[in-house]
XYZ file of C-alpha atoms in Angstrom:
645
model
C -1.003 -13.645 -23.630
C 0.911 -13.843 -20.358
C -0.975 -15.903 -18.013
C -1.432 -13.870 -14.303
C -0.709 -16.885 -11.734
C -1.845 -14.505 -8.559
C -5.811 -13.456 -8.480
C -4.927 -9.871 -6.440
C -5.246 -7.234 -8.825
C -2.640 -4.135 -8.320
C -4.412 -1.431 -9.130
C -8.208 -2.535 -7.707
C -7.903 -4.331 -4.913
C -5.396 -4.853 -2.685
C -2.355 -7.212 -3.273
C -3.164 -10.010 -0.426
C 0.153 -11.406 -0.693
C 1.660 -7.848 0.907
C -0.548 -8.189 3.996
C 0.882 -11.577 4.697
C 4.248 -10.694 4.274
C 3.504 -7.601 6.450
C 2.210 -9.522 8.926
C 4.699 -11.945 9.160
C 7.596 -9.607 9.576
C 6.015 -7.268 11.722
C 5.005 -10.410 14.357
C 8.492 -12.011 13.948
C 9.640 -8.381 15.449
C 8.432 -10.040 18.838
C 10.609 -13.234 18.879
C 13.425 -11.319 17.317
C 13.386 -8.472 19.627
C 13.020 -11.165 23.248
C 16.186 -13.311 21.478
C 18.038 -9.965 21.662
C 18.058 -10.049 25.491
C 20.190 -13.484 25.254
C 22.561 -12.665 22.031
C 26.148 -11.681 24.139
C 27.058 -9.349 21.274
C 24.183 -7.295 21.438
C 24.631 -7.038 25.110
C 28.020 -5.616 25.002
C 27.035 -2.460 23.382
C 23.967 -1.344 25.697
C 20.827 0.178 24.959
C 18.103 1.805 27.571
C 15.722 -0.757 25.697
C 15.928 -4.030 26.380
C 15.687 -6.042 29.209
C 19.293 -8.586 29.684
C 19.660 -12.062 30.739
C 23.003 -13.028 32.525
C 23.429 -16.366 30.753
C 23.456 -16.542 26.875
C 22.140 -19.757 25.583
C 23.805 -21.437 22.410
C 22.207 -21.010 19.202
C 20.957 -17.455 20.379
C 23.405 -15.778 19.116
C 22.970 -17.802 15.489
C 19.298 -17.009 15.591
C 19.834 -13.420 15.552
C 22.332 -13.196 13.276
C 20.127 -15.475 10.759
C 17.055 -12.840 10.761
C 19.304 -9.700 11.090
C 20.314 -9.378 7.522
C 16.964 -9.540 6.044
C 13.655 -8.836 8.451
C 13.669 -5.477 8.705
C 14.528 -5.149 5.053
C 11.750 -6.906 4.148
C 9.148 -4.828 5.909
C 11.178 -1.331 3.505
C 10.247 -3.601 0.131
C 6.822 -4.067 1.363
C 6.603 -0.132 2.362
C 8.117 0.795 -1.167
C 5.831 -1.450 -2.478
C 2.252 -0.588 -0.245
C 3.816 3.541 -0.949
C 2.722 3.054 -4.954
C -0.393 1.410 -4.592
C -1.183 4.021 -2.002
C -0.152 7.208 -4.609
C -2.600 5.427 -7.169
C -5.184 6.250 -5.269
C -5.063 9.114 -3.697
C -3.271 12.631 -4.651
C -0.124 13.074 -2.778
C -1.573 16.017 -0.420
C -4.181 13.461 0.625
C -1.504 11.134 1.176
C 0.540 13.262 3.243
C -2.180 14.460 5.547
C -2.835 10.550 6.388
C 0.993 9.853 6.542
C 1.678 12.676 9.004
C -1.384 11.420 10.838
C -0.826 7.860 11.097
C 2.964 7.509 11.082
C 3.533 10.992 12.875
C 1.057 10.798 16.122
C 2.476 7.638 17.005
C 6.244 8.331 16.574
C 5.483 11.884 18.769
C 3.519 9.481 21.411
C 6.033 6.603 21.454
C 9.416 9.480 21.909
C 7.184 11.310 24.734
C 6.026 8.288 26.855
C 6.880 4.791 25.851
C 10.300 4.857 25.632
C 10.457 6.302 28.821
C 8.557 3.957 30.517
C 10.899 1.428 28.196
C 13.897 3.264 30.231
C 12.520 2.881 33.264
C 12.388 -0.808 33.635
C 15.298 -1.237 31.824
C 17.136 1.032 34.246
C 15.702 -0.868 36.929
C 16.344 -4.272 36.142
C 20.145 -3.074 34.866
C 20.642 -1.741 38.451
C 18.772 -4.488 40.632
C 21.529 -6.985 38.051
C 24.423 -4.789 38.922
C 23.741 -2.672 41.853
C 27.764 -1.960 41.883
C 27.419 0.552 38.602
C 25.710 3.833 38.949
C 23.012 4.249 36.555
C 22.649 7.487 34.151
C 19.541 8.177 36.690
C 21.051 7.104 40.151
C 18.735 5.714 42.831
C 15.942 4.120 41.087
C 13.286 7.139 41.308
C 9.661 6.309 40.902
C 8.429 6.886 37.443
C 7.719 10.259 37.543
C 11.004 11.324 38.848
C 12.385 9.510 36.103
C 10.403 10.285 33.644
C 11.843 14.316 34.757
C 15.115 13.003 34.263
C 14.561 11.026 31.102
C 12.866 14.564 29.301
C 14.203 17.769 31.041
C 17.561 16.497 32.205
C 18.827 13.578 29.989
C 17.148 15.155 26.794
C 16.288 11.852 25.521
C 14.430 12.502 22.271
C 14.965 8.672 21.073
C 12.644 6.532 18.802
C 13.973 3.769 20.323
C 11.938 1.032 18.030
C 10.156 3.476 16.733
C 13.143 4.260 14.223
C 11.679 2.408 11.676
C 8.712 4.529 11.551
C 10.802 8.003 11.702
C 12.362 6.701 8.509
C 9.485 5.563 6.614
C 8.410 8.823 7.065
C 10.928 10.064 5.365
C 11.511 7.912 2.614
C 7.468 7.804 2.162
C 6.953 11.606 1.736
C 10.523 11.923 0.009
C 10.004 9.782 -2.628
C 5.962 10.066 -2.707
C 6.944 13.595 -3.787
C 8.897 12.510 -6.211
C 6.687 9.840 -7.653
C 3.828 12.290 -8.125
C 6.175 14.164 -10.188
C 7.416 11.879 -12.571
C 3.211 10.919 -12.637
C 2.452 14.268 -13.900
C 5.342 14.559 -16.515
C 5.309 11.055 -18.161
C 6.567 10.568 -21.693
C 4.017 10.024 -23.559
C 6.051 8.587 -26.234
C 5.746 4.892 -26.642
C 9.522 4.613 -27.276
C 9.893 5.990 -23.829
C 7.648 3.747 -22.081
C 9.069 0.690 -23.966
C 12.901 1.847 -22.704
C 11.472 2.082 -18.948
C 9.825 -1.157 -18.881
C 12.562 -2.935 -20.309
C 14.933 -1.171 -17.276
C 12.161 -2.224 -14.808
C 12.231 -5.927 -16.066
C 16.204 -5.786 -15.924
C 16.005 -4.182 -12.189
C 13.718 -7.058 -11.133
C 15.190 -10.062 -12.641
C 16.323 -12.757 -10.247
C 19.535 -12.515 -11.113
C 19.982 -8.961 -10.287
C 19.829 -9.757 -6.744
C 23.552 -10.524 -7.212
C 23.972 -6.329 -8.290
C 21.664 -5.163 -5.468
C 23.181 -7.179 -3.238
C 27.092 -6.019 -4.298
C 25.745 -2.479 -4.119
C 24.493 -3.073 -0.516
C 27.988 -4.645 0.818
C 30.136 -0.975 1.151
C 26.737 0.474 2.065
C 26.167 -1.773 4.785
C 30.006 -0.545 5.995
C 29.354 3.318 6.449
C 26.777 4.085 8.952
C 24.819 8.064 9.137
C 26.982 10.145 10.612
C 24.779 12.858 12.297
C 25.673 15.943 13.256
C 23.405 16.238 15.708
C 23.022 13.589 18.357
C 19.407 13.847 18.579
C 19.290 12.994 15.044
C 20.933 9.429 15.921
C 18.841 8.364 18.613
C 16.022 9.374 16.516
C 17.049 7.552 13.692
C 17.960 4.776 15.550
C 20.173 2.252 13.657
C 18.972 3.198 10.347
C 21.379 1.671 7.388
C 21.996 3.012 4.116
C 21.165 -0.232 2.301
C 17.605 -0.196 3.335
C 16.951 2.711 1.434
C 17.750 0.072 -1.422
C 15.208 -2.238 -0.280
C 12.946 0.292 0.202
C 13.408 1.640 -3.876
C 13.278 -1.901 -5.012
C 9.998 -2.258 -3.437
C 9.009 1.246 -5.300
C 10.185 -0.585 -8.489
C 8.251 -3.988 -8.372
C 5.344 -2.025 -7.660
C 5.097 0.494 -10.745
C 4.704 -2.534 -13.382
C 2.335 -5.067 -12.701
C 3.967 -7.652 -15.076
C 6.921 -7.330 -12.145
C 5.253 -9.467 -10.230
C 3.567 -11.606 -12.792
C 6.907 -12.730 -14.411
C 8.916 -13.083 -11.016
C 6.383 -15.344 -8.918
C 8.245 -18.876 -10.282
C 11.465 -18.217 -9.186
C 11.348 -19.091 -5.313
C 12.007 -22.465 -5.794
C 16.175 -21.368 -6.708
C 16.150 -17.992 -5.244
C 14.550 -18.734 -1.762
C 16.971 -21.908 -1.156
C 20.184 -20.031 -2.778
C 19.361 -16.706 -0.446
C 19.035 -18.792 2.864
C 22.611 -21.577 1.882
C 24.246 -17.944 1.351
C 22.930 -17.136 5.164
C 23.545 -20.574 6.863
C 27.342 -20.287 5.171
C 28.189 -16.970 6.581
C 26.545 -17.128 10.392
C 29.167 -20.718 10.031
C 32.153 -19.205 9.345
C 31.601 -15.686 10.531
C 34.305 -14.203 8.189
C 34.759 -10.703 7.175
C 35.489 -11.559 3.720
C 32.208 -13.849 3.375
C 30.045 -10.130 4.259
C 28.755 -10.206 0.900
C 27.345 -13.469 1.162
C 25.347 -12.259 4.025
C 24.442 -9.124 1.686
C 23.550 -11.212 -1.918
C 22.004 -14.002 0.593
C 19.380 -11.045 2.156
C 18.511 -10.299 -1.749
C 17.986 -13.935 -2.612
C 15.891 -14.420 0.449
C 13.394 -11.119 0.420
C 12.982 -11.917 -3.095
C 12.655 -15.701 -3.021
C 9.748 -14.576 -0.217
C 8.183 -12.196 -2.126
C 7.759 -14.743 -5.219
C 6.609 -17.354 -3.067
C 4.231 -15.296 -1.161
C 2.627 -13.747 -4.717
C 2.210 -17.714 -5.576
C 0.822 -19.337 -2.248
C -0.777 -16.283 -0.626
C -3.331 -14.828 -2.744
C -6.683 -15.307 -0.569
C -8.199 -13.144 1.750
C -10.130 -13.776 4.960
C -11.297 -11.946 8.153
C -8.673 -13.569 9.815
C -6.061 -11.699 7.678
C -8.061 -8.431 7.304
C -7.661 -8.149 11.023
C -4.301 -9.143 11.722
C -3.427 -6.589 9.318
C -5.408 -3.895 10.845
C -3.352 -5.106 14.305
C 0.121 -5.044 12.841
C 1.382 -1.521 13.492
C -0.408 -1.170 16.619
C 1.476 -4.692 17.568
C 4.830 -3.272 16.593
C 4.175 -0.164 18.383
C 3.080 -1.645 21.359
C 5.252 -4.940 21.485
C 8.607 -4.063 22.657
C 7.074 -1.675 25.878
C 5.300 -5.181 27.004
C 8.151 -7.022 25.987
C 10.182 -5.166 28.518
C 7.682 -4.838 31.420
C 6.860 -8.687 31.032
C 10.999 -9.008 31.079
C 11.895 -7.581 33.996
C 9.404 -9.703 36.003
C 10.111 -13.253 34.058
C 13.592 -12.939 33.405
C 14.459 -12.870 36.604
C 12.363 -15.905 37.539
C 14.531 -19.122 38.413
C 13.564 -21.350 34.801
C 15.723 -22.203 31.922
C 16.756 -19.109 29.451
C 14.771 -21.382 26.711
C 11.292 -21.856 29.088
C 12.131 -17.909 29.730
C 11.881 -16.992 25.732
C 8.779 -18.923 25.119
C 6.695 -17.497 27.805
C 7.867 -13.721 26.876
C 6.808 -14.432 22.869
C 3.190 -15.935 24.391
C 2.500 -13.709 27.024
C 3.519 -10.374 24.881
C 1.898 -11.773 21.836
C -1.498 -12.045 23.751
C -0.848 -8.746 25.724
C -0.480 -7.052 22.412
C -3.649 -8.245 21.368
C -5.245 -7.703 24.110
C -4.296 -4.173 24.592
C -4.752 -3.458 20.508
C -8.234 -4.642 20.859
C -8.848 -2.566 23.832
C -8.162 0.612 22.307
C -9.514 -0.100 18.886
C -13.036 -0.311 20.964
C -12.049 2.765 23.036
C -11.710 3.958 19.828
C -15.104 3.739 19.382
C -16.507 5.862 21.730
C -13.607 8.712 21.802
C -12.312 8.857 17.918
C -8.670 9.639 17.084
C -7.740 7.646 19.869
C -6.651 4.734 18.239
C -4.486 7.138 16.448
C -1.479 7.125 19.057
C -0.956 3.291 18.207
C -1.379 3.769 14.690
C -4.801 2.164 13.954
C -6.321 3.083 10.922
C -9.132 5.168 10.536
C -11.818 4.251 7.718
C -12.451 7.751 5.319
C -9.669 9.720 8.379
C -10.055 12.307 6.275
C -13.703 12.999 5.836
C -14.223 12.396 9.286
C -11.785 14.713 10.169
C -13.412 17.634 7.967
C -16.851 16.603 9.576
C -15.431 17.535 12.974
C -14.053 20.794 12.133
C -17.075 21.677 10.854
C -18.800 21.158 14.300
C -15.895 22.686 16.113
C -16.398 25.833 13.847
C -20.185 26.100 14.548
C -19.030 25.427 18.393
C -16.788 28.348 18.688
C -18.858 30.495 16.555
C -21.702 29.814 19.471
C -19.378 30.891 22.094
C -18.948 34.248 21.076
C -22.485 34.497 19.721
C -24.995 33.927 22.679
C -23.930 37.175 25.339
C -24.961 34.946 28.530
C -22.415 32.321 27.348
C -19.663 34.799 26.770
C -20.470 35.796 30.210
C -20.520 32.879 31.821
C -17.904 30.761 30.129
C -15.141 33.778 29.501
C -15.875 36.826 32.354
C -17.181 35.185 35.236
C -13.756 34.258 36.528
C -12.120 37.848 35.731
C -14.959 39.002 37.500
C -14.226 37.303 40.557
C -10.868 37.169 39.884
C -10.984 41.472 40.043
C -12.843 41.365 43.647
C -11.166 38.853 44.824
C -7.944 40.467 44.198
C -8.816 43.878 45.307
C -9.902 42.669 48.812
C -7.746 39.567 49.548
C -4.736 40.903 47.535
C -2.621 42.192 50.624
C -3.847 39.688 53.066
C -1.569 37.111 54.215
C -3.307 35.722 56.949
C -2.839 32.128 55.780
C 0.896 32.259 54.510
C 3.326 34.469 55.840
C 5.365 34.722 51.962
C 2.041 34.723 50.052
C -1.162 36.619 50.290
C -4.439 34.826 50.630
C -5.444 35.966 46.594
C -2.163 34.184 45.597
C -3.544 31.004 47.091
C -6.820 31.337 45.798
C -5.537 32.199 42.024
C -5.079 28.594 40.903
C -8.043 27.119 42.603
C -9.807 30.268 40.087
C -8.345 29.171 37.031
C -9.564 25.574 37.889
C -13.078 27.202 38.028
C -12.573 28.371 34.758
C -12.591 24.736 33.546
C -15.271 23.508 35.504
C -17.692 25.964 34.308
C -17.707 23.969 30.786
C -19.726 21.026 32.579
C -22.747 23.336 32.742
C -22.405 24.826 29.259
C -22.036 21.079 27.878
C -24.998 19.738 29.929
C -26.929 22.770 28.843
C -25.658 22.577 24.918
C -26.448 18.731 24.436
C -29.523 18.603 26.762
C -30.744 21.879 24.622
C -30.260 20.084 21.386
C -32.090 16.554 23.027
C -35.069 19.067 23.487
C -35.149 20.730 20.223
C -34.953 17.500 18.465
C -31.248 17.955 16.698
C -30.079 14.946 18.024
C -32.796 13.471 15.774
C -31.782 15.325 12.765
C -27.891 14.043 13.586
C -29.164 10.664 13.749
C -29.968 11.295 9.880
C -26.400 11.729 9.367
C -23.000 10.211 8.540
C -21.836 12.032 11.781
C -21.239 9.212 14.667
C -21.820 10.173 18.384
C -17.654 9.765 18.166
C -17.250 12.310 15.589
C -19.651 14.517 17.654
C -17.933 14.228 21.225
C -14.587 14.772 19.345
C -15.519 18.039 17.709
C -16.800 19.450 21.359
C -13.218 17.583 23.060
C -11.443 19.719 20.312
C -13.274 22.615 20.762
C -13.189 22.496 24.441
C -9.461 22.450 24.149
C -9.100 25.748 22.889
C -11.457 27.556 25.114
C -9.058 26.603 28.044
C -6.427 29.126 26.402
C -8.590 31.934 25.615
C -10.175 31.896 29.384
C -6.128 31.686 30.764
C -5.114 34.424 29.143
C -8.489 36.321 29.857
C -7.489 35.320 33.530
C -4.058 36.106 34.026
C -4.244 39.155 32.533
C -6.765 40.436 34.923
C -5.095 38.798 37.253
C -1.602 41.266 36.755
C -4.040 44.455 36.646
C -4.677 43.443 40.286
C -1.337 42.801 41.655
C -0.925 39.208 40.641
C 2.526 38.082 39.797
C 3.385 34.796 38.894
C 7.095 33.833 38.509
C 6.470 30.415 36.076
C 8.795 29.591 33.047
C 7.080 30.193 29.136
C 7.093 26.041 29.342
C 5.919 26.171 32.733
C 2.647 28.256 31.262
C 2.264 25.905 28.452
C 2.052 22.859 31.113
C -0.396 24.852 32.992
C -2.356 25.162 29.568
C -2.126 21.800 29.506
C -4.225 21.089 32.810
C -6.466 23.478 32.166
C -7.068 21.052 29.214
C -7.179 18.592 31.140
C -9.839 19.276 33.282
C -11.786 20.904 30.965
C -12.134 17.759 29.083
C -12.906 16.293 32.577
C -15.664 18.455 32.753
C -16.938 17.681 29.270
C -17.474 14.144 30.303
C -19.148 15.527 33.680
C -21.510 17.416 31.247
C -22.297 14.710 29.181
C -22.928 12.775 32.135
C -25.637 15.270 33.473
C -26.981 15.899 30.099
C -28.225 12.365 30.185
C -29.872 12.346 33.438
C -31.728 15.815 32.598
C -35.125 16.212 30.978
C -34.313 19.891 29.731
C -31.847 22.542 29.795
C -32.570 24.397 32.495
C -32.782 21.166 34.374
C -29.183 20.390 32.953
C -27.650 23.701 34.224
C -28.785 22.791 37.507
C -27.754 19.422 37.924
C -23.963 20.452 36.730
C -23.664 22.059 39.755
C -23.583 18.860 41.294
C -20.019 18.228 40.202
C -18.830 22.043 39.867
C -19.570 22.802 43.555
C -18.061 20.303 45.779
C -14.867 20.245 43.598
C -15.282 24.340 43.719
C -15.189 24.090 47.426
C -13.522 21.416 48.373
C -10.417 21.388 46.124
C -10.031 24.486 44.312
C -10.392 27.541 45.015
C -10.176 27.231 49.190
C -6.759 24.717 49.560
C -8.411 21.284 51.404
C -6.006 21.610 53.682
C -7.283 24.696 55.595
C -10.521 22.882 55.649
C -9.164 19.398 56.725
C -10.539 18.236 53.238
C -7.279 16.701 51.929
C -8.421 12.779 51.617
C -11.716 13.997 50.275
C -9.839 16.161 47.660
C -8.195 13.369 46.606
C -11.024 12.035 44.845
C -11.891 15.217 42.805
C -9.802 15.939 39.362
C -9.505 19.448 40.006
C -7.636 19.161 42.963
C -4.760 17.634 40.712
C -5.029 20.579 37.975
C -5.041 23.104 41.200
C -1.856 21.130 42.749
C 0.324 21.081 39.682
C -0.770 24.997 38.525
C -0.113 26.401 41.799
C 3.354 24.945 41.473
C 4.072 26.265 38.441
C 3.094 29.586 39.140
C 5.139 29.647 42.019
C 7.504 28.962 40.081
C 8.792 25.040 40.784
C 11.024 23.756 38.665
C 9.768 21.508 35.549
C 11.687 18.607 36.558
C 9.747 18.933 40.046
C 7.971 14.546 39.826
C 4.864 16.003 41.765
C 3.792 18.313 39.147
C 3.979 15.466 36.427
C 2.402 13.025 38.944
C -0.393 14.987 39.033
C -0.811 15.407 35.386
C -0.642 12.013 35.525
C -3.613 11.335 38.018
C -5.529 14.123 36.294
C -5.131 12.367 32.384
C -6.800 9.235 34.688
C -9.597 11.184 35.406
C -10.324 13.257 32.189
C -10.261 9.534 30.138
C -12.655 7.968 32.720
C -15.279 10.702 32.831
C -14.950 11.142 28.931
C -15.399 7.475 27.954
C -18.319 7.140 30.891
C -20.013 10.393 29.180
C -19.823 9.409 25.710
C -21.054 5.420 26.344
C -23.811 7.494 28.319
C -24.305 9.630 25.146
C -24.053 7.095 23.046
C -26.981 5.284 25.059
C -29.464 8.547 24.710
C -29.026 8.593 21.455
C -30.355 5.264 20.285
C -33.171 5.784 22.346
């Protein structure tokens, strides 16, 4: 009997070995990706994504071209590898959900805000370097204007680091697919089986490295051609040979005896693959390219048998660096850059430069991973946007719905909160416009009911702190907070459901509006986008408003004592920064402090029809997503507190 030299177990418990691997090539990313600011060749070619140092230090150059061939390959075998384990226990529609979920929100939030923010700086610190060469965004706007230019203008949908994501994607729901396929239709004849694991052994066998790594050489010499040049700068700089790595990860994983029989041969393969390395970045010939190919084979695999060896026991040390190692490479190259452009151009040695980047980024990352994995805490799915994984997503997921579903249904149940929450607005919105509609004693170009219409659909929003305050101080006083105690559902899960739910209301009560609105002479001139961003505040602050409800709801001893005390934050911002402009009333600097004087701002103009790439407008989004996360994580700590007690 073959003895097993590793104690993980493939199909029970997680291979160990993996997670240190993982870990190690996602947290050499950081020192890999700060050398690439000092390697000359690198430089020459450009990128909106990296921060540059004038002077090149020797050995830089040698440094990168060492880890090039094989770090990023190693994290596709690992993701090959983790994509087996991960079909073996779970059905592929399962897995998809959590794929989309975890590998989708973050690519989405990475392309919409941090490689513009990446862009920024770099755009900066290129033009402060070399003030003689026009930027692609002249003038160094603040980050708003920019961040105009970087969407509406320049178009840039680019993953920037986040390629490596986009593609795992990809390759993870491409060949899950496929792999739950060939699951259901095995051969169940023993002949069969015998045939495939003798192909497996071949494909694995230390010497084979030689084949995968011939195969690899043309592939590494034709790169995607895309059609489409959004496709490119999504896919970043992708290679056909990784998709090899990434199958002969797939491979080792589907026989256990892969790994069992392999583990002994790092002492040959590990020194052979790194020699092959060493004698290419010497000589730097075209001709020795295959050496750098067959060396990368050698080396992933001579790591992969030592780590199955050496690596084999867990701790909490390693359980939660592997937790933080896709929020770190998410997060790592947007600090990298902002730390950049503030040390780099500090008056120290290139080398003293490079070790305070990979020390200050590596405890920024931390910092800021462990910062939202407790924010994740209190409002759930957060974490999400970084990639942190959710215990049991799913069945936390279906637990929300479930409350959003009861929510809604308890809208358009109870008449009063119909009334309140839907028609009130219309209502006013119908006398409003009948008696102020041809008045234009305040603007000479638009009546006083044109003013007043965004300052109403604010109103809208701010209703929902009563009906919260109401809803959860109702349910304190009938005791269902005690029978949700008795549940799996956390006070996360519960906030989440009524965050999800109050998202939707937002839309019916704008349509509601507008279209009352037009019966009464209302005519607003915005874009279909420009309605979807005012959707978007109205989100916005009606979130806002869910964490002023919460807030009340805590201080309240019953409902009708809730409803009451909402008013508190529904009428000054009403008055003050809505509905009446704070400028008539000299109320400006007091407005300033009240979130619905941002969603009033950037509706009104987009009604009137300002352009999208107008900075204000996203400014004020800006200020207002401030506000909304504030009063939300103040509510639900507040929440949170009521409920233990």
């Amino acid at each position: 009997m073959q003895k097993i030299t590793h104690k993980s177990k493939l199909n029970s418990n997680r291979e160990v070995w993996v997670d240190y691997l993982r870990i190690f090539a996602v947290f050499l990313v950081i020192p890999y990706h700060i050398i690439i600011s000092y390697v000359e060749s690198v430089f020459s070619e450009g990128t909106h994504f990296t921060i540059w140092n004038e002077y090149f230090p020797k050995g830089a150059q040698q440094i990168w071209n060492f880890f090039n061939p094989w770090h990023m390959q190693l994290l596709f075998v690992l993701a090959g590898f983790s994509l087996v384990l991960s079909l073996k226990k779970r059905s592929f529609k399962i897995f998809t959900q959590e794929r989309l979920i975890r590998i989708g929100i973050p690519i989405i939030f990475g392309i919409i805000l941090l490689n513009a923010i990446m862009s920024w700086f770099s755009t900066m610190f290129y033009y402060n370097l070399h003030p003689e060469v026009n930027p692609i965004y002249p003038n160094l706007p603040d980050f708003w204007t920019f961040f105009v230019y970087w969407w509406w203008i320049g178009k840039s949908f680019n993953s920037g680091h986040l390629w490596f994501l986009v593609v795992l994607l990809v390759l993870s729901l491409g060949m899950g697919l496929i792999i739950s396929l060939i699951q259901k239709k095995k051969a169940d004849s023993t002949h069969n089986q015998n045939r495939s694991t003798k192909f497996l052994k071949f494909l694995t066998h230390p010497a084979t490295m030689l084949l995968w790594g011939l195969i690899a050489t043309p592939l590494s010499y034709i790169k995607p051609a895309y059609t489409n040049p959004t496709l490119s700068a999504i896919f970043g700089v992708f290679q056909y040979n990784q998709v090899l790595f990434f199958l002969f990860g797939i491979i080792l994983a589907c026989n256990r005896q892969n790994i069992d029989r392999i583990n002994q041969h790092w002492k040959w393969t590990l020194p052979l693959g790194f020699s092959m390395l060493i004698t290419w970045i010497i000589f730097q010939k075209d001709y020795l390219l295959v050496l750098k190919n067959v060396g990368a084979w050698f080396f992933v695999y001579g790591l992969i048998c030592l780590a199955s060896v050496k690596l084999t026991k867990s701790s909490k040390t390693l359980q939660y660096l592997s937790k933080a190692s896709m929020p770190v490479y998410i997060l790592h190259l947007p600090l990298e850059i902002i730390v950049g452009y503030f040390i780099i151009q500090l008056p120290i040695y290139p080398i003293l430069e490079i070790f305070l980047l990979v020390i200050i980024n590596l405890i920024l990352c931390f910092l800021l991973y462990d910062g939202i994995h407790r924010l994740n805490r209190v409002i759930p799915g957060i974490g999400l946007v970084v990639g942190i994984k959710e215990k049991n997503m799913m069945q936390k997921i279906r637990r929300m719905l479930t409350i959003v579903k009861l929510e809604m249904k308890r809208l358009f149940r109870e008449p009063m909160t119909v009334i309140f929450t839907l028609f009130l607005v219309p209502i006013l919105i119908i006398i409003l416009g009948l008696a102020m509609g041809s008045n234009y004693g305040w603007h000479p170009d638009y009546s006083i009911f044109d003013i007043m219409m965004p300052g109403l659909l604010a109103y809208n929003a701010l209703l929902s702190t009563y009906d919260v305050a109401a809803s959860v101080a109702s349910e304190k006083e009938l005791g269902i907070q005690i029978r949700i105690n008795t549940t799996p559902l956390t006070s996360a899960e519960y906030i989440g459901s009524h965050l999800i739910s109050y998202s939707i209301k937002p839309i019916i009560q704008l349509l509601l509006s507008l279209l009352t609105a037009y019966a009464v002479g209302y005519r607003p001139v915005a874009s279909v986008v420009g309605y979807i961003v005012v959707i978007a505040f109205m989100i916005f602050l009606t979130l806002c408003s869910v964490g002023f409800g919460l807030i009340t709801a805590n201080f309240a001893k019953s409902s009708s004592s809730a409803g009451s005390l909402a008013f508190a934050f529904i009428v000054p911002q009403q008055i003050f920064a809505s509905i009446i402009p704070p400028a008539f009333l000299g109320m400006e600097k007091l407005a300033m402090f009240m979130p619905s004087f941002y969603a009033t701002e950037g509706m009104g103009l987009l009604l009137a029809g300002a352009s999208l790439t107008t900075p204000d407008i996203w400014a004020k989004m800006g200020i207002l997503g401030i506000f909304t996360l504030v009063f939300v994580i103040i509510g639900t700590i507040l929440y949170e507190k009521g409920r233990k007690e």
